[in-house]
PDB file of C-alpha atoms in Angstrom:
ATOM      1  CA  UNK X 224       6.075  51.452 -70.773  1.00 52.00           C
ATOM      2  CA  UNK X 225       7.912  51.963 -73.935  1.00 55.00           C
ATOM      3  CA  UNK X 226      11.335  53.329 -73.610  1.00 67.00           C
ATOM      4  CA  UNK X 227      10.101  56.096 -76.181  1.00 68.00           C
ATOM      5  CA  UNK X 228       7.878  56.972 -73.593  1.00 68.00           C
ATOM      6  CA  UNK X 229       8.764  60.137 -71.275  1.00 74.00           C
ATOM      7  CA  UNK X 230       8.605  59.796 -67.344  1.00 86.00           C
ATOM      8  CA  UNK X 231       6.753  62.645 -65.366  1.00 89.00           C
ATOM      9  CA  UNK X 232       9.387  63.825 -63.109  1.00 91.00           C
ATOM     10  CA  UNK X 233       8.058  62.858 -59.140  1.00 94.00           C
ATOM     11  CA  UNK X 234       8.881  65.628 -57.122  1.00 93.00           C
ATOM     12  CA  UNK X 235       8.900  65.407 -53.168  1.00 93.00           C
ATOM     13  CA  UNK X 236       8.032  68.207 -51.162  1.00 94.00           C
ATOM     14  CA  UNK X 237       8.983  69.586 -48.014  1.00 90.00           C
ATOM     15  CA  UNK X 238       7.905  73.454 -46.867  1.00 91.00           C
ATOM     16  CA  UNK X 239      10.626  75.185 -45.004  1.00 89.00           C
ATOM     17  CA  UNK X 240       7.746  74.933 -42.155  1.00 90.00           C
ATOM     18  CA  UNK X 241       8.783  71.124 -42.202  1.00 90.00           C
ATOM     19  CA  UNK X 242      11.632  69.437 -40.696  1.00 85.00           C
ATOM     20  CA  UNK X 243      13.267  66.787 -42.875  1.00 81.00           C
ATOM     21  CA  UNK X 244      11.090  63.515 -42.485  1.00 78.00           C
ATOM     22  CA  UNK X 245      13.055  61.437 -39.660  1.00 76.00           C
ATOM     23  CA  UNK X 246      13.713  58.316 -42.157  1.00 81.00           C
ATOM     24  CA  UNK X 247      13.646  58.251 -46.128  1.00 85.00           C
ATOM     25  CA  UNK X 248      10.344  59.310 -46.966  1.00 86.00           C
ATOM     26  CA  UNK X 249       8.725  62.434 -48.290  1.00 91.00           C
ATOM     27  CA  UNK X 250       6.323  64.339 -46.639  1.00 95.00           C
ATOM     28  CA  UNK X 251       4.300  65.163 -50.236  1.00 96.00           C
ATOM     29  CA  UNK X 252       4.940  64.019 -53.626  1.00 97.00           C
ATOM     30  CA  UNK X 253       3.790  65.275 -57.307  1.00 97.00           C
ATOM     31  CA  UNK X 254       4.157  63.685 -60.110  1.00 97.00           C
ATOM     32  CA  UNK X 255       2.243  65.029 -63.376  1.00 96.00           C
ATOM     33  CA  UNK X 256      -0.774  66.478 -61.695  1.00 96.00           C
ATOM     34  CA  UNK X 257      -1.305  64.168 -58.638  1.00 98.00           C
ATOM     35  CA  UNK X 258      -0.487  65.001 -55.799  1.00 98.00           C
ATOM     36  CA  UNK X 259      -0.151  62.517 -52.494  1.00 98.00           C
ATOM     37  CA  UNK X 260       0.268  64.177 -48.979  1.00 98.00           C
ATOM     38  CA  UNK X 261       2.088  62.093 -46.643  1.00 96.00           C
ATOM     39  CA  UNK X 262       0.241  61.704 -43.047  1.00 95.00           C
ATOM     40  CA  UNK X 263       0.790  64.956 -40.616  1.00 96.00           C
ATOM     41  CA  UNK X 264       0.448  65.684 -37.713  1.00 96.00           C
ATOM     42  CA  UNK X 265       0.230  68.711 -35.141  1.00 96.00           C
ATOM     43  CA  UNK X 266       3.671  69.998 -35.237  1.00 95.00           C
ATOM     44  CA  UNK X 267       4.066  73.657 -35.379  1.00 95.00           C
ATOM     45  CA  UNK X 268       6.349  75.001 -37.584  1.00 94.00           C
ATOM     46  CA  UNK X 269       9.593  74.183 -37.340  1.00 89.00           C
ATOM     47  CA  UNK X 270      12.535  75.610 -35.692  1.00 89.00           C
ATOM     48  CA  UNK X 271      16.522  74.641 -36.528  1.00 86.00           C
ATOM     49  CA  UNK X 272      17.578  72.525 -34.540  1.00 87.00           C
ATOM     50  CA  UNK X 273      14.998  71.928 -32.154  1.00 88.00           C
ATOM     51  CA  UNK X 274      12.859  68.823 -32.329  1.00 88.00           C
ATOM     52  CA  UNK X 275       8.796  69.184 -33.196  1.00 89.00           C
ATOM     53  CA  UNK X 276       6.472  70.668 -31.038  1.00 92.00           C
ATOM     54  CA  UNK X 277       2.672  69.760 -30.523  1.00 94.00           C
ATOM     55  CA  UNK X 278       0.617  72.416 -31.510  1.00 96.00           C
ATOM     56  CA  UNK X 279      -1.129  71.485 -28.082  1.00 96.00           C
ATOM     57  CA  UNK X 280      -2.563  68.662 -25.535  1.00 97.00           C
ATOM     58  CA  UNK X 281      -6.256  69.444 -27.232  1.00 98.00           C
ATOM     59  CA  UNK X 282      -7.586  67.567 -30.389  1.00 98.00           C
ATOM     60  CA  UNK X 283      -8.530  71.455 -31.301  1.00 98.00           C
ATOM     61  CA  UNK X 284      -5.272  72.443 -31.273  1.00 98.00           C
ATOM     62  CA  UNK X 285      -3.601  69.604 -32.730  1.00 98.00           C
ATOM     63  CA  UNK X 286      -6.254  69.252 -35.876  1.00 98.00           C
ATOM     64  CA  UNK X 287      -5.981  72.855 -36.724  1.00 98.00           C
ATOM     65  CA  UNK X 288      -1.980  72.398 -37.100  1.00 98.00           C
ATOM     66  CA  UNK X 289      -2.313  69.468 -38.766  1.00 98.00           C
ATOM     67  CA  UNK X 290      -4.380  70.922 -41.334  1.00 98.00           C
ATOM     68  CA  UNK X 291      -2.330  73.629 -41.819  1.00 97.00           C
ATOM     69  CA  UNK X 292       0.671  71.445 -42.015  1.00 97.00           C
ATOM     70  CA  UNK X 293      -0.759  69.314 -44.890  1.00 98.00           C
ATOM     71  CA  UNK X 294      -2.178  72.817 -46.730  1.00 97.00           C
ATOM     72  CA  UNK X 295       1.752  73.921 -46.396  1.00 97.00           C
ATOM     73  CA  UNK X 296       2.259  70.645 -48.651  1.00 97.00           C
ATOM     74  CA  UNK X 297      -0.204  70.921 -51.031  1.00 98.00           C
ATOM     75  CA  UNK X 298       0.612  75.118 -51.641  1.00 97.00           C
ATOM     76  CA  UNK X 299       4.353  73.774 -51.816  1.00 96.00           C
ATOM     77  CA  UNK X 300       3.510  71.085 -54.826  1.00 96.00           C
ATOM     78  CA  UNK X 301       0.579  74.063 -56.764  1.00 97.00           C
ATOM     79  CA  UNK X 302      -2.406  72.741 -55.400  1.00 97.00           C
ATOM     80  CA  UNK X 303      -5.206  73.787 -52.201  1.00 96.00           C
ATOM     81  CA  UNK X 304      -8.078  72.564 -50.708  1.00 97.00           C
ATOM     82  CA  UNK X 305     -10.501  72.689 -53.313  1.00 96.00           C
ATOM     83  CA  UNK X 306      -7.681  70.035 -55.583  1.00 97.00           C
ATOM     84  CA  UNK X 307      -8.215  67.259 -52.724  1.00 98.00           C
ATOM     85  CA  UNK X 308      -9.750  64.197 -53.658  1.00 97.00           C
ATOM     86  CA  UNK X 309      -9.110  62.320 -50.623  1.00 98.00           C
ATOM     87  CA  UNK X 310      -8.711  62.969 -46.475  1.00 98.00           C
ATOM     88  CA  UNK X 311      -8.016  60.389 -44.623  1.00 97.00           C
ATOM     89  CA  UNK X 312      -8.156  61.043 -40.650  1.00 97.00           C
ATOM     90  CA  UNK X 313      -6.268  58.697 -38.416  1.00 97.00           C
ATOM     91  CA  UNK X 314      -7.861  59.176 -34.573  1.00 97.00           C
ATOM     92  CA  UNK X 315      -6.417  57.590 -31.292  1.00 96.00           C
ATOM     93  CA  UNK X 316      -9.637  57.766 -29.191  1.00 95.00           C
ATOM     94  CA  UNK X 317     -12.974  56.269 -30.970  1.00 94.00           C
ATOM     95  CA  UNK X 318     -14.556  59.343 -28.171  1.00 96.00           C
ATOM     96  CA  UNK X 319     -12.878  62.251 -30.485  1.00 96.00           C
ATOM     97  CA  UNK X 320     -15.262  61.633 -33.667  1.00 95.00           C
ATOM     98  CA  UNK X 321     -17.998  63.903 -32.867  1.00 97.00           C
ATOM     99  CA  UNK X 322     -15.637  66.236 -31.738  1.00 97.00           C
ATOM    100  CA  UNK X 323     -13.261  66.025 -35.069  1.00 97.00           C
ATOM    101  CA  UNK X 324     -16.425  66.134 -36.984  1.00 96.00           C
ATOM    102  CA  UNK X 325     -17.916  69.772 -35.853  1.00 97.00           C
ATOM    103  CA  UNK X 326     -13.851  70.502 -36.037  1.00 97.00           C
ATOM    104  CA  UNK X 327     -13.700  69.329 -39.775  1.00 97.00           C
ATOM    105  CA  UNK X 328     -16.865  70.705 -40.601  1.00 95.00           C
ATOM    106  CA  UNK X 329     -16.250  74.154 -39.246  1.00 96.00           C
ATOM    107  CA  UNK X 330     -12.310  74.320 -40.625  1.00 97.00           C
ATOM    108  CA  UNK X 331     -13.441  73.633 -44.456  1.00 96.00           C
ATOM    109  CA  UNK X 332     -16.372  76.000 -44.353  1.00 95.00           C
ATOM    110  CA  UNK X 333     -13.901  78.943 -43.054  1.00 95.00           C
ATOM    111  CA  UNK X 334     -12.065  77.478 -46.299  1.00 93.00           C
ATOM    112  CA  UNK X 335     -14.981  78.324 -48.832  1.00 92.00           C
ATOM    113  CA  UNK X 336     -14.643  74.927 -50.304  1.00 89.00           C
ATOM    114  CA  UNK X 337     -16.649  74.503 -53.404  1.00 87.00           C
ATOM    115  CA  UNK X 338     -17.058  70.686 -53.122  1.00 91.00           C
ATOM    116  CA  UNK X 339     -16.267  68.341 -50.243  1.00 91.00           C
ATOM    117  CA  UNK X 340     -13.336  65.726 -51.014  1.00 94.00           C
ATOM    118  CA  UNK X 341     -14.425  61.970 -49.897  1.00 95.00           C
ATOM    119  CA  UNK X 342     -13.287  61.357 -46.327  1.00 94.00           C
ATOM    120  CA  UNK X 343     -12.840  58.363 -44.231  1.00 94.00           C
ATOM    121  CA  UNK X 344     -11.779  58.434 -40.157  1.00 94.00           C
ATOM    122  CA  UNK X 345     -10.590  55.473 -38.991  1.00 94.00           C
ATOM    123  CA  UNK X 346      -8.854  54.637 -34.970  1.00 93.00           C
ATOM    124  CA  UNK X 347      -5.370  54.117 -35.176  1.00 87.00           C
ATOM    125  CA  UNK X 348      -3.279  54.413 -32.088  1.00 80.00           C
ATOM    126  CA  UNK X 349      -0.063  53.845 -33.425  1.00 85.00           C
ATOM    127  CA  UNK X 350       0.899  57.663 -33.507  1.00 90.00           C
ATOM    128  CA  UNK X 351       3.560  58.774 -30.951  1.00 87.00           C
ATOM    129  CA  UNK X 352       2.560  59.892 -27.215  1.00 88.00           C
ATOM    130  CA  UNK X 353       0.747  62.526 -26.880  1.00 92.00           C
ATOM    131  CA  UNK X 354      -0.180  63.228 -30.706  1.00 96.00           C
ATOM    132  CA  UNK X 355      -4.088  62.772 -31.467  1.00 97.00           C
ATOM    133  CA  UNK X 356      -4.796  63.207 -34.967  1.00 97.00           C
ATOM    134  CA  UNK X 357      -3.089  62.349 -38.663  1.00 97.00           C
ATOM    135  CA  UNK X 358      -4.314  63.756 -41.952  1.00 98.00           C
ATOM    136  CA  UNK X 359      -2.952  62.808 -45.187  1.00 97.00           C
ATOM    137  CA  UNK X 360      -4.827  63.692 -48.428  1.00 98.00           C
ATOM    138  CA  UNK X 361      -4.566  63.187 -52.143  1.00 98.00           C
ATOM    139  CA  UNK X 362      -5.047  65.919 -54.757  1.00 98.00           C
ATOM    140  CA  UNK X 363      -5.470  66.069 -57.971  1.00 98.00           C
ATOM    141  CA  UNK X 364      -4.676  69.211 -60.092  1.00 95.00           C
ATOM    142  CA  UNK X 365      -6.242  70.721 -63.424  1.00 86.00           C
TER     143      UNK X 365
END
């Protein structure tokens, strides 16, 4: 780029329901209108000084955090559901797709979306004990 050329500010984003991400990271950043969600998880909101809490042992209860955790970060950088481009869904048990499926399914049509965003679900069991699910998504706003 030319040096005539202005930068679009990048702008990370962490809702007070957050905690500050454990190591330097963000957990959402914008910069001009996109708008990358870092993977979440099923934390409920958090508390000062207490460390996060699974929303639950069930993939129910843990998906439904998680997507309100990543709608938290894409409210907190102007954007919602409908701005998504991209979900990506990180399982730990191959068994939980049909499951996470009707869950997906049913959680955007309570959400009225107009258009689905592209998805992909892929097994990953790196995540830490007892967490299930891991949602990241990329939006694009305007």
């Amino acid at each position: 780029m030319s040096e005539n050329t202005p930068q679009l500010p990048k702008t990370a984003l962490t809702p007070a329901t957050h905690t500050a991400p454990p190591a330097k990271f963000s957990h959402g950043v914008r910069k001009g209108n996109i708008l990358q969600v870092a993977g979440q998880v099923g934390f409920l909101p958090a508390v000062d000084g207490k460390p996060p809490v699974p929303a639950g042992p069930t993939l129910r209860e843990q998906t439904i955090q998680t997507f309100a955790n990543v709608k938290a970060i894409l409210e907190e950088g102007g954007a919602g559901w409908d701005d998504v481009m991209m979900v990506r869904v990180y399982l730990t048990d191959v068994d939980h797709f049909a499951e996470m499926n009707a869950i997906y399914n049913q959680y955007f049509e309570e959400q009225g979306l107009k258009e689905a965003a592209a998805a992909r679900t892929t097994v990953y069991v790196g995540l830490p004990k007892g967490l299930l699910i891991e949602i990241d998504a990329l939006a694009v706003l305007g």
